[in-house]
Amino acid sequence: MLFRSRLITATEGAVLGQTLGWAVLSLLLLIPAGLALAAGAHPLPRFRVIDVIWLVLCLAPVASAALHFGAGDDRAAVNLGCEWLGLLATWCLLRVLQSETAPFKAWPRLIAAITVGLALLGLWQHYFGYAADRAEYLSLITRQTALRAELASPSQPASSQARRELAEIESLLFRLGVPEEGPSRKLWEARLLSSSEPVGLFALANTLAGALLVGMVLWGVWWLASHQPDQPLPAISSTRLGIRRVSTGLAWALVGFCLVLTKSRTAWGGTLAAGGLLTLLQAGEQSGWFHRPRWRTLFLIVAGLSLAIGLASWSGGLDRLVFSEAFKSLRYRAEYWTGSWRMLWDRKHPTRWLTGVGPGNFRACYLPFKLAESSEEIADPHNLLLDHWSAGGLPGLLAVLALGGMALASLLTSSRAGSTSRIPDTPFPEKPQRLEWIGAFGVVVVLMLLGSSFDAAWPLAVVAVGLLLGGWASRNAVESP
């Protein structure tokens, strides 16, 4: 429940401390993990290079926050520093679980469940949720305007009930993240009233698209690793096998269709890049995932993608502006990156390139370097490398580069050896089948208690259904024959 809930929780409120519950819970779970190691219930993981990289990645922002303490938004720096410590605790928990076969085999189901859950929520938002959100927001704004006019009217005395109702409306708008009057408010309203891109449990469609992309790639790699030509099929009936194939195809269709609706050109490019990399590995006979042409699978993928694009265009979720505005979007990001680069190499602060500006301090440090033609006052550089560089300094940048390098090196090494990591053949216990239901609905309860309200029960129930569908659809990728 911790891993699932944490991965589908929006992190935009981390600056205000709205997600500190997850960091505290991760740190508390280190206690039973330490007791398990001390009692010999789990073997002590061997300290590796990857652990050093994660230490640097998580501790660099904490060190940068300490160096810049008193020179920026200290509250945001402390909140984000705790988040990084919680992430380090999560990594330690994963390293302890890595020695167990059952959690290892459950990872494909975990990733698939999260991916399908977010996709199903995104589709619900696109076709049903946004209409209700718009109606609720317009109702609140109309009532707020009427109450302000009533309180400002000199002809009738202001009532305490009107003041109390106005305060409740303004408090609700603040909790919803509605900016105050000005350009930020207009931009926020434009996104709500005019945009239909699904965002899931995040603040931006690009974030959801990135999560779906990573989930699809990992799920696809595990699926390929478990469908080797020399690997026998599971010993189940043809009817049950057909149902699982249909459920897997449905789950993939939901994720792909939601990815199209996000209109995230970056995620589309990442998907094409991942598919191209796998194709190159196959063409060069470097991968053990493919041993014969799979033209039928390729045809189904292309046909499904074409159908998703056609359906999204027909339903209004995709239009020509998605492609015609691509260069404008890239130009905006180039402006952000230029300003961020100048901020990091500011001559008045000659050590910024080394120490960064600390977590939570980017916006205040960026604004003096914002280009005149850049309209948005961003809170982060919209770039992975610049983000880690500004938050954790040069050590943070080198750590994230090292992570990417190790991942690519591991992929190429296993491909040359023709032995992509396969799922172990140890029998999977029966209890996790029941725990799938407990975990899925437990996620909903935990999210409502720590981060949401009972008003969000319906969309979270949609996520729970997606978790169950993803877990069921990925079972054929983890079960032993």
Short mmCIF file of C-alpha atoms in Angstrom, two decimals:
data_model
loop_
_atom_site.label_atom_id
_atom_site.label_comp_id
_atom_site.label_asym_id
_atom_site.label_seq_id
_atom_site.Cartn_x
_atom_site.Cartn_y
_atom_site.Cartn_z
CA MET A 1 0.00 0.00 0.00
CA LEU A 2 2.86 2.36 0.76
CA PHE A 3 4.56 1.89 -2.60
CA ARG A 4 1.35 2.05 -4.60
CA SER A 5 -0.04 5.05 -2.75
CA ARG A 6 3.24 6.96 -2.88
CA LEU A 7 3.67 6.45 -6.61
CA ILE A 8 0.20 7.76 -7.46
CA THR A 9 0.19 10.71 -5.05
CA ALA A 10 0.65 14.19 -6.49
CA THR A 11 3.91 15.74 -5.33
CA GLU A 12 3.09 19.35 -6.22
CA GLY A 13 1.97 19.94 -2.61
CA ALA A 14 5.30 18.73 -1.20
CA VAL A 15 6.56 22.32 -0.92
CA LEU A 16 3.74 23.05 1.54
CA GLY A 17 4.32 19.81 3.45
CA GLN A 18 1.12 18.15 2.22
CA THR A 19 2.88 14.84 1.48
CA LEU A 20 5.09 14.58 4.57
CA GLY A 21 2.95 11.71 5.82
CA TRP A 22 4.50 9.42 3.22
CA ALA A 23 8.04 10.41 4.17
CA VAL A 24 7.31 9.81 7.87
CA LEU A 25 5.68 6.45 7.09
CA SER A 26 8.69 5.39 5.02
CA LEU A 27 11.05 6.30 7.84
CA LEU A 28 8.90 4.44 10.39
CA LEU A 29 8.92 1.31 8.25
CA LEU A 30 12.70 1.24 8.58
CA ILE A 31 12.16 0.07 12.18
CA PRO A 32 10.58 -3.33 11.33
CA ALA A 33 12.99 -3.65 8.41
CA GLY A 34 15.94 -3.14 10.77
CA LEU A 35 14.50 -5.64 13.23
CA ALA A 36 14.08 -8.18 10.41
CA LEU A 37 17.72 -7.73 9.42
CA ALA A 38 18.89 -7.97 13.03
CA ALA A 39 16.88 -11.15 13.64
CA GLY A 40 18.15 -12.77 10.47
CA ALA A 41 14.72 -12.89 8.81
CA HIS A 42 16.25 -11.13 5.80
CA PRO A 43 19.83 -11.26 4.56
CA LEU A 44 21.71 -8.00 4.75
CA PRO A 45 21.88 -6.50 1.23
CA ARG A 46 25.36 -6.04 -0.17
CA PHE A 47 26.39 -2.41 -0.51
CA ARG A 48 26.81 -1.64 -4.21
CA VAL A 49 27.63 1.26 -6.50
CA ILE A 50 23.92 1.85 -7.12
CA ASP A 51 23.48 2.45 -3.38
CA VAL A 52 26.22 5.08 -3.42
CA ILE A 53 24.48 6.84 -6.31
CA TRP A 54 21.14 6.85 -4.48
CA LEU A 55 22.81 8.19 -1.34
CA VAL A 56 24.28 11.09 -3.31
CA LEU A 57 21.03 11.69 -5.21
CA CYS A 58 18.94 11.92 -2.02
CA LEU A 59 21.40 13.64 0.28
CA ALA A 60 22.61 16.28 -2.20
CA PRO A 61 19.35 18.33 -1.97
CA VAL A 62 19.43 18.00 1.83
CA ALA A 63 22.99 19.33 1.93
CA SER A 64 22.10 22.13 -0.48
CA ALA A 65 19.10 23.09 1.68
CA ALA A 66 21.39 23.27 4.72
CA LEU A 67 23.90 25.46 2.87
CA HIS A 68 21.19 27.90 1.75
CA PHE A 69 19.21 27.87 4.98
CA GLY A 70 18.20 31.41 5.88
CA ALA A 71 18.65 32.70 2.33
CA GLY A 72 15.38 31.47 0.82
CA ASP A 73 12.13 29.71 1.59
CA ASP A 74 13.27 27.74 4.63
CA ARG A 75 9.91 26.06 5.18
CA ALA A 76 9.84 24.70 1.64
CA ALA A 77 13.47 23.59 1.94
CA VAL A 78 12.76 21.65 5.16
CA ASN A 79 9.65 20.01 3.68
CA LEU A 80 11.45 18.93 0.53
CA GLY A 81 14.49 17.82 2.51
CA CYS A 82 12.25 15.48 4.51
CA GLU A 83 10.80 14.19 1.25
CA TRP A 84 14.27 13.30 0.00
CA LEU A 85 15.03 11.50 3.26
CA GLY A 86 11.77 9.60 2.85
CA LEU A 87 12.79 8.63 -0.67
CA LEU A 88 16.11 7.34 0.65
CA ALA A 89 14.22 5.28 3.26
CA THR A 90 12.02 3.88 0.48
CA TRP A 91 15.11 2.82 -1.44
CA CYS A 92 16.46 1.05 1.64
CA LEU A 93 13.16 -0.81 2.02
CA LEU A 94 13.31 -1.89 -1.62
CA ARG A 95 16.85 -3.19 -1.17
CA VAL A 96 15.71 -5.29 1.80
CA LEU A 97 12.76 -6.70 -0.17
CA GLN A 98 15.02 -7.46 -3.11
CA SER A 99 16.25 -10.60 -1.34
CA GLU A 100 12.73 -12.10 -1.36
CA THR A 101 11.35 -13.91 -4.41
CA ALA A 102 7.70 -13.00 -3.88
CA PRO A 103 8.19 -9.20 -3.90
CA PHE A 104 10.47 -9.57 -6.94
CA LYS A 105 7.76 -11.41 -8.84
CA ALA A 106 5.14 -8.91 -7.66
CA TRP A 107 6.90 -5.91 -9.21
CA PRO A 108 5.39 -6.37 -12.70
CA ARG A 109 1.92 -6.50 -11.15
CA LEU A 110 2.70 -3.46 -9.03
CA ILE A 111 3.84 -1.37 -12.01
CA ALA A 112 1.00 -2.59 -14.21
CA ALA A 113 -1.60 -1.90 -11.54
CA ILE A 114 -0.37 1.65 -10.98
CA THR A 115 -0.20 2.34 -14.71
CA VAL A 116 -3.69 1.07 -15.46
CA GLY A 117 -5.12 2.77 -12.37
CA LEU A 118 -3.77 6.16 -13.43
CA ALA A 119 -4.91 5.63 -17.02
CA LEU A 120 -8.44 4.73 -15.96
CA LEU A 121 -8.60 7.80 -13.73
CA GLY A 122 -7.34 9.95 -16.61
CA LEU A 123 -10.06 8.66 -18.91
CA TRP A 124 -12.69 9.31 -16.24
CA GLN A 125 -11.41 12.87 -15.84
CA HIS A 126 -11.47 13.54 -19.58
CA TYR A 127 -15.01 12.35 -20.18
CA PHE A 128 -16.74 12.96 -16.82
CA GLY A 129 -14.64 14.58 -14.09
CA TYR A 130 -13.73 17.88 -15.73
CA ALA A 131 -17.35 18.78 -16.47
CA ALA A 132 -18.21 18.44 -12.77
CA ASP A 133 -15.09 20.38 -11.73
CA ARG A 134 -15.92 23.26 -14.08
CA ALA A 135 -19.49 23.46 -12.84
CA GLU A 136 -18.36 23.43 -9.19
CA TYR A 137 -15.71 26.10 -9.76
CA LEU A 138 -18.03 28.42 -11.66
CA SER A 139 -20.62 28.02 -8.93
CA LEU A 140 -18.08 28.95 -6.26
CA ILE A 141 -16.84 31.98 -8.21
CA THR A 142 -20.39 33.19 -8.86
CA ARG A 143 -21.28 32.89 -5.20
CA GLN A 144 -18.01 34.56 -4.15
CA THR A 145 -18.69 37.53 -6.44
CA ALA A 146 -22.25 37.87 -5.09
CA LEU A 147 -21.07 37.79 -1.47
CA ARG A 148 -18.37 40.39 -2.11
CA ALA A 149 -20.91 42.66 -3.74
CA GLU A 150 -23.28 42.16 -0.81
CA LEU A 151 -20.61 42.97 1.75
CA ALA A 152 -19.44 46.03 -0.20
CA SER A 153 -22.93 47.44 -0.64
CA PRO A 154 -23.51 50.52 1.58
CA SER A 155 -27.30 50.18 1.38
CA GLN A 156 -27.52 47.10 3.61
CA PRO A 157 -25.48 46.03 6.64
CA ALA A 158 -23.13 43.12 6.20
CA SER A 159 -24.22 39.96 7.94
CA SER A 160 -21.88 37.69 9.85
CA GLN A 161 -23.25 34.71 7.96
CA ALA A 162 -22.21 36.25 4.63
CA ARG A 163 -18.71 36.91 5.95
CA ARG A 164 -18.46 33.35 7.25
CA GLU A 165 -19.64 31.88 3.94
CA LEU A 166 -17.20 34.05 1.99
CA ALA A 167 -14.33 32.94 4.24
CA GLU A 168 -15.29 29.29 3.69
CA ILE A 169 -15.34 29.74 -0.10
CA GLU A 170 -11.96 31.49 -0.13
CA SER A 171 -10.49 28.79 2.13
CA LEU A 172 -11.80 26.10 -0.22
CA LEU A 173 -10.34 27.86 -3.26
CA PHE A 174 -6.98 28.07 -1.49
CA ARG A 175 -7.02 24.34 -0.69
CA LEU A 176 -7.85 23.63 -4.33
CA GLY A 177 -4.74 25.55 -5.36
CA VAL A 178 -6.55 28.40 -7.09
CA PRO A 179 -4.14 31.38 -7.41
CA GLU A 180 -5.15 34.88 -6.38
CA GLU A 181 -6.23 37.49 -8.89
CA GLY A 182 -3.75 38.20 -11.68
CA PRO A 183 -2.05 36.43 -14.61
CA SER A 184 -1.62 33.22 -12.61
CA ARG A 185 -5.37 33.12 -11.92
CA LYS A 186 -6.20 33.62 -15.61
CA LEU A 187 -3.77 30.88 -16.61
CA TRP A 188 -5.25 28.52 -14.02
CA GLU A 189 -8.80 29.22 -15.19
CA ALA A 190 -7.78 28.74 -18.82
CA ARG A 191 -6.43 25.30 -18.00
CA LEU A 192 -9.57 24.32 -16.09
CA LEU A 193 -12.17 25.75 -18.44
CA SER A 194 -10.49 25.13 -21.79
CA SER A 195 -8.22 22.14 -21.29
CA SER A 196 -9.40 18.54 -21.38
CA GLU A 197 -6.07 16.74 -20.99
CA PRO A 198 -6.18 14.15 -18.18
CA VAL A 199 -3.77 14.76 -15.31
CA GLY A 200 -4.56 11.80 -13.04
CA LEU A 201 -3.54 12.61 -9.48
CA PHE A 202 -0.91 15.11 -10.61
CA ALA A 203 -1.02 18.78 -11.55
CA LEU A 204 0.08 18.50 -15.18
CA ALA A 205 -0.80 16.21 -18.07
CA ASN A 206 2.91 15.82 -18.86
CA THR A 207 3.46 14.28 -15.42
CA LEU A 208 0.74 11.71 -15.99
CA ALA A 209 2.08 11.00 -19.47
CA GLY A 210 5.56 10.41 -18.07
CA ALA A 211 4.22 7.99 -15.47
CA LEU A 212 2.24 6.10 -18.13
CA LEU A 213 5.28 5.99 -20.41
CA VAL A 214 7.56 4.50 -17.75
CA GLY A 215 4.88 2.03 -16.72
CA MET A 216 4.31 0.89 -20.31
CA VAL A 217 8.02 0.43 -20.98
CA LEU A 218 8.69 -1.55 -17.78
CA TRP A 219 5.56 -3.63 -18.20
CA GLY A 220 6.49 -4.32 -21.82
CA VAL A 221 10.02 -5.39 -20.92
CA TRP A 222 8.73 -7.79 -18.27
CA TRP A 223 6.12 -9.14 -20.67
CA LEU A 224 8.78 -9.82 -23.31
CA ALA A 225 11.05 -11.45 -20.76
CA SER A 226 8.27 -13.86 -19.74
CA HIS A 227 7.25 -14.76 -23.31
CA GLN A 228 10.42 -16.37 -24.62
CA PRO A 229 9.94 -18.83 -27.51
CA ASP A 230 11.65 -21.59 -25.51
CA GLN A 231 9.47 -20.99 -22.48
CA PRO A 232 6.40 -23.26 -22.17
CA LEU A 233 2.96 -21.74 -21.77
CA PRO A 234 1.31 -21.74 -18.34
CA ALA A 235 -0.59 -24.89 -17.53
CA ILE A 236 -4.08 -23.34 -17.59
CA SER A 237 -7.18 -23.87 -19.69
CA SER A 238 -7.49 -22.22 -23.08
CA THR A 239 -10.58 -20.29 -21.90
CA ARG A 240 -8.75 -18.83 -18.93
CA LEU A 241 -5.73 -18.04 -21.08
CA GLY A 242 -7.99 -16.26 -23.58
CA ILE A 243 -9.61 -14.21 -20.82
CA ARG A 244 -6.19 -13.13 -19.59
CA ARG A 245 -5.11 -12.14 -23.07
CA VAL A 246 -8.27 -10.09 -23.51
CA SER A 247 -7.75 -8.40 -20.14
CA THR A 248 -4.13 -7.66 -21.01
CA GLY A 249 -5.13 -6.18 -24.36
CA LEU A 250 -7.84 -4.09 -22.71
CA ALA A 251 -5.42 -2.79 -20.11
CA TRP A 252 -2.86 -1.86 -22.77
CA ALA A 253 -5.57 -0.17 -24.82
CA LEU A 254 -6.68 1.94 -21.85
CA VAL A 255 -3.12 3.06 -21.10
CA GLY A 256 -2.32 3.84 -24.75
CA PHE A 257 -5.55 5.76 -25.27
CA CYS A 258 -5.00 7.83 -22.12
CA LEU A 259 -1.42 8.54 -23.25
CA VAL A 260 -2.78 9.89 -26.54
CA LEU A 261 -5.30 12.10 -24.72
CA THR A 262 -2.58 13.74 -22.60
CA LYS A 263 -1.27 15.42 -25.77
CA SER A 264 2.21 15.12 -24.31
CA ARG A 265 4.54 15.24 -27.27
CA THR A 266 7.49 14.57 -24.97
CA ALA A 267 5.94 11.32 -23.76
CA TRP A 268 5.06 10.32 -27.32
CA GLY A 269 8.68 10.89 -28.30
CA GLY A 270 9.85 8.85 -25.32
CA THR A 271 7.56 6.00 -26.32
CA LEU A 272 8.90 6.04 -29.87
CA ALA A 273 12.47 6.19 -28.56
CA ALA A 274 11.92 3.19 -26.28
CA GLY A 275 10.28 1.21 -29.08
CA GLY A 276 13.07 2.18 -31.45
CA LEU A 277 15.71 1.05 -28.98
CA LEU A 278 14.09 -2.35 -28.59
CA THR A 279 13.79 -2.65 -32.36
CA LEU A 280 17.48 -1.85 -32.83
CA LEU A 281 18.44 -4.42 -30.23
CA GLN A 282 16.37 -7.00 -32.08
CA ALA A 283 17.77 -6.06 -35.50
CA GLY A 284 21.32 -6.31 -34.21
CA GLU A 285 20.62 -9.69 -32.59
CA GLN A 286 21.63 -8.23 -29.28
CA SER A 287 18.46 -8.99 -27.41
CA GLY A 288 17.20 -12.29 -26.10
CA TRP A 289 13.64 -11.04 -25.99
CA PHE A 290 12.95 -11.77 -29.68
CA HIS A 291 13.94 -14.90 -31.55
CA ARG A 292 11.56 -14.69 -34.49
CA PRO A 293 9.64 -11.93 -36.26
CA ARG A 294 6.45 -10.94 -34.48
CA TRP A 295 4.66 -9.29 -37.36
CA ARG A 296 1.24 -10.02 -35.92
CA THR A 297 2.09 -8.28 -32.66
CA LEU A 298 3.57 -5.33 -34.55
CA PHE A 299 0.44 -5.10 -36.71
CA LEU A 300 -1.82 -5.13 -33.65
CA ILE A 301 0.23 -2.36 -32.01
CA VAL A 302 0.11 -0.14 -35.11
CA ALA A 303 -3.59 -0.82 -35.62
CA GLY A 304 -4.37 -0.10 -31.98
CA LEU A 305 -2.38 3.13 -32.07
CA SER A 306 -4.14 4.26 -35.23
CA LEU A 307 -7.50 3.44 -33.69
CA ALA A 308 -6.63 5.37 -30.51
CA ILE A 309 -5.57 8.44 -32.51
CA GLY A 310 -8.71 8.26 -34.64
CA LEU A 311 -11.00 7.86 -31.64
CA ALA A 312 -9.28 10.69 -29.76
CA SER A 313 -9.65 12.99 -32.78
CA TRP A 314 -13.30 12.04 -33.27
CA SER A 315 -14.17 12.64 -29.61
CA GLY A 316 -12.41 16.02 -29.52
CA GLY A 317 -9.49 14.92 -27.38
CA LEU A 318 -6.96 15.51 -30.14
CA ASP A 319 -6.73 18.23 -32.76
CA ARG A 320 -4.27 19.70 -35.22
CA LEU A 321 -3.06 22.31 -32.69
CA VAL A 322 -1.31 19.50 -30.81
CA PHE A 323 1.12 19.24 -33.70
CA SER A 324 1.08 22.82 -35.00
CA GLU A 325 1.86 24.21 -31.53
CA ALA A 326 4.71 21.76 -30.90
CA PHE A 327 7.47 24.20 -31.83
CA LYS A 328 5.87 26.93 -29.73
CA SER A 329 5.89 24.63 -26.71
CA LEU A 330 9.52 23.75 -27.37
CA ARG A 331 10.35 27.46 -27.64
CA TYR A 332 8.76 28.12 -24.24
CA ARG A 333 10.85 25.39 -22.68
CA ALA A 334 13.99 26.73 -24.32
CA GLU A 335 13.23 30.06 -22.62
CA TYR A 336 12.89 28.32 -19.25
CA TRP A 337 16.12 26.40 -19.76
CA THR A 338 18.01 29.52 -20.83
CA GLY A 339 16.93 31.41 -17.72
CA SER A 340 17.78 28.42 -15.51
CA TRP A 341 21.21 28.08 -17.09
CA ARG A 342 21.96 31.76 -16.49
CA MET A 343 20.77 31.45 -12.90
CA LEU A 344 23.15 28.56 -12.21
CA TRP A 345 26.10 30.41 -13.75
CA ASP A 346 25.39 33.77 -12.09
CA ARG A 347 28.64 35.65 -11.56
CA LYS A 348 27.32 37.26 -8.37
CA HIS A 349 26.97 33.76 -6.90
CA PRO A 350 30.06 31.93 -8.22
CA THR A 351 29.31 28.70 -6.30
CA ARG A 352 25.78 28.14 -7.60
CA TRP A 353 26.96 25.77 -10.32
CA LEU A 354 28.40 23.60 -7.54
CA THR A 355 25.82 23.87 -4.73
CA GLY A 356 22.67 24.76 -6.65
CA VAL A 357 20.03 26.96 -5.01
CA GLY A 358 18.48 24.36 -2.73
CA PRO A 359 15.08 22.65 -2.94
CA GLY A 360 12.14 25.03 -2.88
CA ASN A 361 14.21 28.10 -3.79
CA PHE A 362 14.20 27.80 -7.57
CA ARG A 363 11.44 30.27 -8.37
CA ALA A 364 12.80 33.12 -6.25
CA CYS A 365 16.28 32.68 -7.73
CA TYR A 366 14.99 32.21 -11.29
CA LEU A 367 12.80 35.30 -11.58
CA PRO A 368 15.72 37.81 -11.96
CA PHE A 369 16.96 35.74 -14.91
CA LYS A 370 13.59 35.13 -16.57
CA LEU A 371 13.66 36.20 -20.18
CA ALA A 372 11.54 39.24 -21.00
CA GLU A 373 9.57 37.34 -23.64
CA SER A 374 8.86 34.44 -21.26
CA SER A 375 5.33 34.85 -19.88
CA GLU A 376 5.17 32.19 -17.15
CA GLU A 377 6.89 32.46 -13.77
CA ILE A 378 7.77 28.81 -13.41
CA ALA A 379 8.44 27.03 -10.11
CA ASP A 380 10.83 24.46 -11.63
CA PRO A 381 12.99 24.38 -14.77
CA HIS A 382 10.84 21.83 -16.66
CA ASN A 383 13.94 19.74 -17.25
CA LEU A 384 15.13 16.70 -15.31
CA LEU A 385 18.84 17.55 -15.37
CA LEU A 386 18.40 21.24 -14.57
CA ASP A 387 15.97 20.34 -11.81
CA HIS A 388 18.44 18.05 -10.03
CA TRP A 389 21.25 20.53 -10.67
CA SER A 390 19.38 23.46 -9.12
CA ALA A 391 18.05 21.43 -6.15
CA GLY A 392 21.15 19.38 -5.29
CA GLY A 393 23.99 21.13 -7.05
CA LEU A 394 26.58 19.38 -9.17
CA PRO A 395 26.47 16.18 -7.03
CA GLY A 396 22.75 15.85 -7.70
CA LEU A 397 23.26 16.33 -11.43
CA LEU A 398 26.07 13.76 -11.57
CA ALA A 399 23.99 11.28 -9.56
CA VAL A 400 21.01 11.38 -11.92
CA LEU A 401 23.36 11.08 -14.90
CA ALA A 402 25.02 8.08 -13.26
CA LEU A 403 21.63 6.44 -12.71
CA GLY A 404 20.76 6.82 -16.38
CA GLY A 405 24.18 5.54 -17.42
CA MET A 406 23.92 2.47 -15.20
CA ALA A 407 20.44 1.67 -16.54
CA LEU A 408 21.60 1.90 -20.15
CA ALA A 409 24.78 -0.07 -19.46
CA SER A 410 22.76 -2.81 -17.72
CA LEU A 411 20.36 -3.03 -20.65
CA LEU A 412 23.13 -3.27 -23.24
CA THR A 413 25.11 -5.78 -21.19
CA SER A 414 22.15 -8.11 -20.72
CA SER A 415 21.26 -7.73 -24.39
CA ARG A 416 24.71 -8.69 -25.61
CA ALA A 417 24.65 -11.69 -23.31
CA GLY A 418 21.23 -12.62 -24.70
CA SER A 419 19.93 -13.15 -21.20
CA THR A 420 17.55 -10.43 -20.23
CA SER A 421 16.51 -10.87 -16.61
CA ARG A 422 13.81 -13.49 -16.44
CA ILE A 423 11.26 -13.96 -13.76
CA PRO A 424 12.42 -16.70 -11.39
CA ASP A 425 10.53 -20.00 -11.54
CA THR A 426 9.91 -20.15 -7.79
CA PRO A 427 6.20 -20.86 -7.19
CA PHE A 428 4.28 -17.74 -6.28
CA PRO A 429 2.28 -18.03 -3.03
CA GLU A 430 -1.50 -18.02 -3.13
CA LYS A 431 -2.12 -15.35 -0.49
CA PRO A 432 -1.06 -12.36 -2.64
CA GLN A 433 -4.06 -13.07 -4.90
CA ARG A 434 -6.29 -12.10 -1.98
CA LEU A 435 -3.94 -9.31 -0.97
CA GLU A 436 -4.46 -7.71 -4.40
CA TRP A 437 -7.97 -6.73 -3.28
CA ILE A 438 -6.85 -5.63 0.18
CA GLY A 439 -3.98 -3.60 -1.26
CA ALA A 440 -6.06 -1.91 -3.96
CA PHE A 441 -8.79 -0.70 -1.62
CA GLY A 442 -6.29 -0.04 1.15
CA VAL A 443 -4.65 2.47 -1.19
CA VAL A 444 -7.95 4.34 -1.43
CA VAL A 445 -8.35 4.46 2.35
CA VAL A 446 -4.77 5.59 2.97
CA LEU A 447 -4.99 8.29 0.30
CA MET A 448 -8.19 9.65 1.79
CA LEU A 449 -6.70 9.71 5.29
CA LEU A 450 -3.33 11.26 4.43
CA GLY A 451 -3.85 13.36 1.35
CA SER A 452 -7.41 13.59 0.17
CA SER A 453 -10.93 13.92 1.47
CA PHE A 454 -13.96 11.70 1.25
CA ASP A 455 -15.18 13.97 -1.57
CA ALA A 456 -12.53 12.28 -3.72
CA ALA A 457 -13.88 8.79 -3.02
CA TRP A 458 -15.31 8.33 -6.52
CA PRO A 459 -12.16 9.06 -8.54
CA LEU A 460 -10.11 7.05 -6.05
CA ALA A 461 -12.53 4.16 -6.50
CA VAL A 462 -11.79 4.42 -10.22
CA VAL A 463 -8.10 4.10 -9.38
CA ALA A 464 -8.84 1.00 -7.27
CA VAL A 465 -10.64 -0.65 -10.19
CA GLY A 466 -7.65 0.14 -12.40
CA LEU A 467 -5.28 -1.35 -9.82
CA LEU A 468 -7.23 -4.59 -9.83
CA LEU A 469 -7.44 -4.67 -13.64
CA GLY A 470 -3.71 -4.03 -13.99
CA GLY A 471 -2.87 -6.68 -11.42
CA TRP A 472 -5.04 -9.26 -13.18
CA ALA A 473 -3.83 -8.35 -16.67
CA SER A 474 -0.19 -8.75 -15.68
CA ARG A 475 -0.52 -12.08 -13.89
CA ASN A 476 0.45 -14.01 -17.02
CA ALA A 477 3.75 -12.12 -16.98
CA VAL A 478 4.73 -13.32 -13.53
CA GLU A 479 3.20 -16.77 -13.01
CA SER A 480 5.34 -19.82 -13.43
CA PRO A 481 4.40 -22.51 -15.98
#
